[in-house]
Tab-separated table of C-alpha atoms and ligand atoms in Angstrom:
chain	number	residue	atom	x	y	z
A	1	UNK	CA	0.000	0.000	0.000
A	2	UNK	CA	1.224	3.158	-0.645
A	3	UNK	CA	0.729	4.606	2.567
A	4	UNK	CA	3.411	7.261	2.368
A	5	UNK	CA	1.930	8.994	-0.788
A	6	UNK	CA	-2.125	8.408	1.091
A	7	UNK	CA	-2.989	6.456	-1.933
A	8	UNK	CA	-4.986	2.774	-1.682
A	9	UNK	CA	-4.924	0.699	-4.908
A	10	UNK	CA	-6.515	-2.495	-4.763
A	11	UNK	CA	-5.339	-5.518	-7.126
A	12	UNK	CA	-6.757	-5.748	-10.141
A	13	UNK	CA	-7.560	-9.633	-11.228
A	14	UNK	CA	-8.790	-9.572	-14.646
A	15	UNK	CA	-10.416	-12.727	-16.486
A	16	UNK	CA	-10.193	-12.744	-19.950
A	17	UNK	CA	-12.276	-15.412	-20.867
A	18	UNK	CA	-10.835	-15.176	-25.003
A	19	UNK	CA	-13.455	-17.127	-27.597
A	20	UNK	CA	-14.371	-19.190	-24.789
A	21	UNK	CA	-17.745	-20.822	-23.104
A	22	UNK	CA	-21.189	-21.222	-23.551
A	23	UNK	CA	-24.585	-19.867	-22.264
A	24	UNK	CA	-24.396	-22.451	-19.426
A	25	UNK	CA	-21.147	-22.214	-18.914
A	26	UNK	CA	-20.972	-18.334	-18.736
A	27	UNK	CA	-23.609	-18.674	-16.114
A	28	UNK	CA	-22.244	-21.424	-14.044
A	29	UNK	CA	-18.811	-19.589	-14.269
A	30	UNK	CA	-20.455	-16.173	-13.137
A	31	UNK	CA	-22.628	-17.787	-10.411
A	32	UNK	CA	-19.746	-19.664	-9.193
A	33	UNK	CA	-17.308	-16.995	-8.867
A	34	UNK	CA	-19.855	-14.545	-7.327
A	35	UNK	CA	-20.622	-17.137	-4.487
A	36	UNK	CA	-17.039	-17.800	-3.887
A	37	UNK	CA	-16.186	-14.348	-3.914
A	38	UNK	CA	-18.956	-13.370	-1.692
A	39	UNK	CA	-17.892	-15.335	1.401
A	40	UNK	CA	-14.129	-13.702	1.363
A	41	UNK	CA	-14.303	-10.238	2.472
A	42	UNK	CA	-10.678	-10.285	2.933
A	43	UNK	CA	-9.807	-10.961	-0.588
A	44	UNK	CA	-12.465	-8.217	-1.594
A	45	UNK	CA	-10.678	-5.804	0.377
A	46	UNK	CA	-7.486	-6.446	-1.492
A	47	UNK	CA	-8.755	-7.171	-4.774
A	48	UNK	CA	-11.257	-5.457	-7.910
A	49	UNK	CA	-12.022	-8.222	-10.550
A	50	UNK	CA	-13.462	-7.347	-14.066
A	51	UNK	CA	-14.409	-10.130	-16.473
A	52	UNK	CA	-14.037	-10.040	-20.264
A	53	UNK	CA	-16.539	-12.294	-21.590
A	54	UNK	CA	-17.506	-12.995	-25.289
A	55	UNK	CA	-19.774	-10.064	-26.556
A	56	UNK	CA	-22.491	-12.990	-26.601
A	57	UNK	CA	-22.020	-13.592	-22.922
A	58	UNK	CA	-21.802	-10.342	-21.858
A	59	UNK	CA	-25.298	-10.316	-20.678
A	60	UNK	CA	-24.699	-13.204	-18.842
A	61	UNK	CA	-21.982	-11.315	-16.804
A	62	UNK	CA	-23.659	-7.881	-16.304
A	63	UNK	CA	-27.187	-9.809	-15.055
A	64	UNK	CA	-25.600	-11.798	-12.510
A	65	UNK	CA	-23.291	-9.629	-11.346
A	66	UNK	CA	-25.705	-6.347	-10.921
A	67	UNK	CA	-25.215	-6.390	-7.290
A	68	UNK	CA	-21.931	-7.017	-6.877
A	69	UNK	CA	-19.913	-3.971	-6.880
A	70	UNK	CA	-16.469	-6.009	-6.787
A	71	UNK	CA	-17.362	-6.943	-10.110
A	72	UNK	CA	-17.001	-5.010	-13.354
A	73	UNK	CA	-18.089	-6.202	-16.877
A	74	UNK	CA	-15.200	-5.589	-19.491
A	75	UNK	CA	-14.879	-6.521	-23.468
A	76	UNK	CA	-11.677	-8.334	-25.357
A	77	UNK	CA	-11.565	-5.582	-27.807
A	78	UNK	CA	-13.442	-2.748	-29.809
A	79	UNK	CA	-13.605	-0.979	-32.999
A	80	UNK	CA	-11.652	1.882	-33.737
A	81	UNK	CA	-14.646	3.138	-35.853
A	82	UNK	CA	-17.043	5.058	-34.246
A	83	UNK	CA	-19.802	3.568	-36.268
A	84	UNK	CA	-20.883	2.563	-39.591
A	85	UNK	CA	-20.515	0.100	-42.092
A	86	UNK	CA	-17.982	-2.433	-40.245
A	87	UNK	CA	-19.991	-5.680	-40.082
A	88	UNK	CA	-19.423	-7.731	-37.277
A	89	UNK	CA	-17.498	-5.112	-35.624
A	90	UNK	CA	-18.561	-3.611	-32.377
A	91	UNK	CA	-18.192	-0.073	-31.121
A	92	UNK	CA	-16.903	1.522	-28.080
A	93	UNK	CA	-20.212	3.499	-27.461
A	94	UNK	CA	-22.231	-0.112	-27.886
A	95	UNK	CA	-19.842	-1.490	-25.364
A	96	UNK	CA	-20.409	1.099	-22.712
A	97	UNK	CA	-24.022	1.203	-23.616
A	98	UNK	CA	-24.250	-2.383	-22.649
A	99	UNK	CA	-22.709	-1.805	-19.260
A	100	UNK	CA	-18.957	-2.169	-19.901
A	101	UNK	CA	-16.659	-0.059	-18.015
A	102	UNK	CA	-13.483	-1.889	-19.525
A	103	UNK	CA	-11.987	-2.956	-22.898
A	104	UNK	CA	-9.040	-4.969	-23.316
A	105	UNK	CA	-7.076	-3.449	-26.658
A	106	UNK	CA	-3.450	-4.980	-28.174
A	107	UNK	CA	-3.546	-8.164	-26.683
A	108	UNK	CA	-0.981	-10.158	-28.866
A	109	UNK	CA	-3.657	-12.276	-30.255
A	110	UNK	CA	-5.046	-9.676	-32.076
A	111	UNK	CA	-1.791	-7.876	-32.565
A	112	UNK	CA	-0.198	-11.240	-34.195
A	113	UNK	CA	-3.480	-13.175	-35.091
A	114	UNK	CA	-5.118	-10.491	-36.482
A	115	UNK	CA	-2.783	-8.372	-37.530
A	116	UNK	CA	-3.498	-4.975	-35.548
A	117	UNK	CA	-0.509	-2.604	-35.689
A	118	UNK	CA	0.586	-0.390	-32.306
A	119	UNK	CA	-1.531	2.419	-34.635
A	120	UNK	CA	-4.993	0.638	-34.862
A	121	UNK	CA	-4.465	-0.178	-31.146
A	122	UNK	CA	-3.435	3.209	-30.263
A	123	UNK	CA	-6.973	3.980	-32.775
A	124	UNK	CA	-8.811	1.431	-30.674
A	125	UNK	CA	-7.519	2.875	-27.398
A	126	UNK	CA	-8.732	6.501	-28.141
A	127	UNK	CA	-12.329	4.897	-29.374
A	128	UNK	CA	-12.902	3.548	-26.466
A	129	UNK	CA	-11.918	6.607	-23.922
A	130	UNK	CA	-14.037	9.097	-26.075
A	131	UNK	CA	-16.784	6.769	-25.401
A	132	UNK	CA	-15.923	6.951	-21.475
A	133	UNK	CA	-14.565	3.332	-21.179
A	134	UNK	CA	-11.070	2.698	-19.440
A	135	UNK	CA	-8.632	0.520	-21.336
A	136	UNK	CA	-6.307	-2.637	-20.203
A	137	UNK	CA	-3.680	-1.535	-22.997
A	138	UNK	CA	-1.340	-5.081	-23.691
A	139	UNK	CA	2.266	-4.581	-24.710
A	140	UNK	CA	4.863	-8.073	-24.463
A	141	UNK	CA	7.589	-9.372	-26.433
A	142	UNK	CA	7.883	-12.781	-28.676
A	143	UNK	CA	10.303	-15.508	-27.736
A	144	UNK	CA	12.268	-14.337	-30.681
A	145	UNK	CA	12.193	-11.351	-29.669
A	146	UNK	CA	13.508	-12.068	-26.201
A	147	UNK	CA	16.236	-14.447	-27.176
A	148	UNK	CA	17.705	-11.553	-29.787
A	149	UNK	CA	17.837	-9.582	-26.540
A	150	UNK	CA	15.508	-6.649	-27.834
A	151	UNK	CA	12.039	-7.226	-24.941
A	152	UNK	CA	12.332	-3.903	-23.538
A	153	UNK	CA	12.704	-2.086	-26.506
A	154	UNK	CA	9.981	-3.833	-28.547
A	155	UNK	CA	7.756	-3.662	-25.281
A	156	UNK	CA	9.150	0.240	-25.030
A	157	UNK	CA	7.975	0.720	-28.781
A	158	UNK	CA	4.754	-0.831	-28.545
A	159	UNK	CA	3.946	1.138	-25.165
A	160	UNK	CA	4.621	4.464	-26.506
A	161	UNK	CA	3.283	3.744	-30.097
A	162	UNK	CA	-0.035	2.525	-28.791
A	163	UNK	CA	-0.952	4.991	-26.020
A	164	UNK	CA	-3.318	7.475	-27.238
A	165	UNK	CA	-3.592	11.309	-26.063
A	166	UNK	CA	-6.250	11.058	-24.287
A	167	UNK	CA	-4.568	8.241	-22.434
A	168	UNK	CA	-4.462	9.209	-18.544
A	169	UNK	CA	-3.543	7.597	-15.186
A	170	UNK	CA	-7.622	6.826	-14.205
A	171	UNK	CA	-8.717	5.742	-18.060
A	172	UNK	CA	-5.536	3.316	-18.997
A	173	UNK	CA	-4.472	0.229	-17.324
A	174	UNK	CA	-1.278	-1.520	-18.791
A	175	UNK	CA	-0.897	-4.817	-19.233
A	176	UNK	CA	2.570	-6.706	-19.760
A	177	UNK	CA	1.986	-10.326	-20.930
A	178	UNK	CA	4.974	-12.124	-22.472
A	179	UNK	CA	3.783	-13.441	-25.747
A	180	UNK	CA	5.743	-16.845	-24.968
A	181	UNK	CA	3.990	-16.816	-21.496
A	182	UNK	CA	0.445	-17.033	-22.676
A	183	UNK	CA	-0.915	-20.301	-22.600
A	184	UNK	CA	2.452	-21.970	-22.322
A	185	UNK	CA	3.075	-22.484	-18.149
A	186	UNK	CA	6.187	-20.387	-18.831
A	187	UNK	CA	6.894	-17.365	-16.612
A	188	UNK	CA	9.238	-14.930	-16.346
A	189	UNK	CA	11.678	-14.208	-13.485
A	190	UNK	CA	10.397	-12.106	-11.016
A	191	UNK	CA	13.204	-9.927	-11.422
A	192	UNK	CA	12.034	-9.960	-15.540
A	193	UNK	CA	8.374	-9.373	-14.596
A	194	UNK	CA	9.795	-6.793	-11.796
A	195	UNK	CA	12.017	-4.867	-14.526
A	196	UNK	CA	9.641	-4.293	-17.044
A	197	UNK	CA	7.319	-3.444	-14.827
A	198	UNK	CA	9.473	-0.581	-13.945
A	199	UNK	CA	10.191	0.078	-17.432
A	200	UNK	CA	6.591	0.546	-18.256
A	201	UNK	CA	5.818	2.909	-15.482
A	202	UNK	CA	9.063	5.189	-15.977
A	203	UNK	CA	7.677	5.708	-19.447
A	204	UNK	CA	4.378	6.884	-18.381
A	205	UNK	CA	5.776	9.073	-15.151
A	206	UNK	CA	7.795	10.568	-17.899
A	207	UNK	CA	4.146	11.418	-19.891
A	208	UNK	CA	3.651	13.381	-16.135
A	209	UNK	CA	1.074	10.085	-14.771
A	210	UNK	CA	1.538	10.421	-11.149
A	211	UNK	CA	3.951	7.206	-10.061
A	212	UNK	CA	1.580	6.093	-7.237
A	213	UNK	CA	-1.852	6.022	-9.015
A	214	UNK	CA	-0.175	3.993	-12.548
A	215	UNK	CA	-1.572	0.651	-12.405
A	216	UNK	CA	1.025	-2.497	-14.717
A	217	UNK	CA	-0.754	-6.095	-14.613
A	218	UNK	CA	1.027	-9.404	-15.537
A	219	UNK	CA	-0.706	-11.850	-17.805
A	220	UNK	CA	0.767	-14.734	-18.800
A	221	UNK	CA	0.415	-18.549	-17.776
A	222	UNK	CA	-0.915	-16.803	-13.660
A	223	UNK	CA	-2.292	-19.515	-11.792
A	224	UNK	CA	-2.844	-20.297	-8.022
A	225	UNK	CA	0.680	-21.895	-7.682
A	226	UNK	CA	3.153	-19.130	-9.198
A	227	UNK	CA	0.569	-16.184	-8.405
A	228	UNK	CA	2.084	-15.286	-5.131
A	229	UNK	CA	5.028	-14.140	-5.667
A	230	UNK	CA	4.032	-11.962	-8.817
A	231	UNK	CA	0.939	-10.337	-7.569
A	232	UNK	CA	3.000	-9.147	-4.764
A	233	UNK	CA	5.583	-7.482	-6.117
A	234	UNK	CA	5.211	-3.667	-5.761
A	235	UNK	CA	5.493	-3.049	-9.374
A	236	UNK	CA	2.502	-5.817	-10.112
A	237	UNK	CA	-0.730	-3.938	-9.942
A	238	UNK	CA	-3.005	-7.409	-10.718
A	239	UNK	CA	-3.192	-9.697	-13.154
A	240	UNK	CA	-4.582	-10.781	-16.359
A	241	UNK	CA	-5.757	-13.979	-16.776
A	242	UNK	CA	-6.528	-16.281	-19.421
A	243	UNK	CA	-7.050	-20.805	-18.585
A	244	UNK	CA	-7.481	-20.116	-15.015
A	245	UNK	CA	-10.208	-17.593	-15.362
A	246	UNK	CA	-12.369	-20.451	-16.515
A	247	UNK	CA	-12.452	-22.185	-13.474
A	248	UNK	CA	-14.066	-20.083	-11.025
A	249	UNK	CA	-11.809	-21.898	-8.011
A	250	UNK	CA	-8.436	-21.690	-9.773
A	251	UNK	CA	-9.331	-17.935	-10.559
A	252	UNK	CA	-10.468	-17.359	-6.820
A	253	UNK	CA	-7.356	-19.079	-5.846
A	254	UNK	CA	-5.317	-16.470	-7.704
A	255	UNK	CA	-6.757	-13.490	-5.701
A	256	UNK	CA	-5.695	-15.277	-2.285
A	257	UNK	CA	-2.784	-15.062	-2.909
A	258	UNK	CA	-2.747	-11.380	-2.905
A	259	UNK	CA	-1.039	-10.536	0.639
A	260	UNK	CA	-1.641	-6.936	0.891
A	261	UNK	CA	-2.499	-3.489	-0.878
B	1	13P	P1	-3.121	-17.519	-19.940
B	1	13P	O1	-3.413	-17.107	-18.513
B	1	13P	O2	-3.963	-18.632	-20.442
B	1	13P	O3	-1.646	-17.729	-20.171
B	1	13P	O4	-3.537	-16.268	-20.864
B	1	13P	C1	-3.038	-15.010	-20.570
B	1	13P	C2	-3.723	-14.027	-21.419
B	1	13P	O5	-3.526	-13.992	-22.619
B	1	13P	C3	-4.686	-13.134	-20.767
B	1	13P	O6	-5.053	-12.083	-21.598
């Protein structure tokens, strides 16, 4: 906690469910985090959650969760369009409309899979704060890049290339997930996760984002066993999660292991 500067941040556990699910599983999912959740007043002390569902699912989400103010609906990803002709797209404003407070944009799958530059990101980014969303902005390096020694500057580049103007310390949440980390049950080294994590918030200090209030999440291969030591490093503001957020226990499990705030 950072007492000295009077500020309290919570952990931020994030599930990002991906093309995952059903109906019934949404709502067993939901139901059973809410009820697991609900009975640990210590972890909700420590810890905010937002879950990313499908845009099918999202419904699902933001019904059963109406009364739970620990949780907060968020989307995998947005247009960078306003609106318009873009079928099968979805817009920022139709996000928000339906309740969400958070959109994921540049997570590697669509930078790689999809083929999103850092400037439709950064495109994506500024969509979805002019339609009064907050972001969960992902930047992380390949393995290639990593073994040819060049993780912070590619993560560097992408950071700085993707965050939009109207980017600020209460819209933007940054994410670092290793792109050889997701999925894979390969980590970093703390002192890896610990260093970038740094990196990432010099950069933004250096935009004038007070150092206290910037919030950095790790995503990559989190679960209940390697969570501990991650979530509580002081430069690891939460996590983003991707396998383990579909079982409501394992995902529980993960906020537990936050120690403090
Ligand atoms: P895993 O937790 O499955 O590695 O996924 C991480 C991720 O991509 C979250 O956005």
């Amino acid at each position: 906690m950072n007492i000295d500067k009077g500020f309290c941040m919570k952990k931020l556990i994030v599930a990002n469910w991906k093309m995952n699910g059903s109906v019934q599983l949404a709502k067993e999912l939901v139901r059973d985090i809410i009820n697991g959740l609900s009975v640990l007043p210590d972890v909700l002390g420590k810890c905010e959650f937002i879950i990313c569902p499908a845009n099918l699912y999202m419904y699902i989400v933001r019904h059963s969760s109406a009364t739970t103010p620990y949780i907060t609906l968020g989307a995998q990803d947005c247009a960078a369009e306003e609106n318009g002709a873009h079928t099968g797209d979805t817009s920022a404003s139709m996000l928000k409309d339906s309740a969400c407070r958070y959109v994921i944009v540049g997570h590697s799958e669509r930078r790689i899979d999809r083929g999103e530059t850092s400037a439709v990101i950064k495109a994506k980014a500024q969509a979805a704060h002019n339609s009064g969303m907050k972001i969960i902005l992902c930047v992380g390096e390949t393995l290639h890049d990593r073994q040819s020694g060049h993780a912070e500057n590619i993560v560097r580049t992408q950071l700085l290339e993707s965050v939009p103007e109207t980017a600020n310390v209460k819209n933007t949440v940054i994410a670092y997930e290793p792109v050889w980390s997701i999925g894979s049950g390969l980590v970093p080294e703390l002192a890896e996760i610990r260093g970038m994590h740094a990196m990432i918030a010099q950069e933004l200090e250096k935009k004038g984002w007070p150092a206290a209030e910037i919030r950095v999440l790790y995503g990559g291969s989190v679960k209940a066993d390697n969570a501990k030591p991650i979530l509580n490093m002081h430069e690891v503001h939460g996590a983003l999660i991707g396998g383990a957020s579909m079982d409501a226990a394992a995902f529980i499990a993960i906020a537990q292991t936050v120690e403090t705030v």
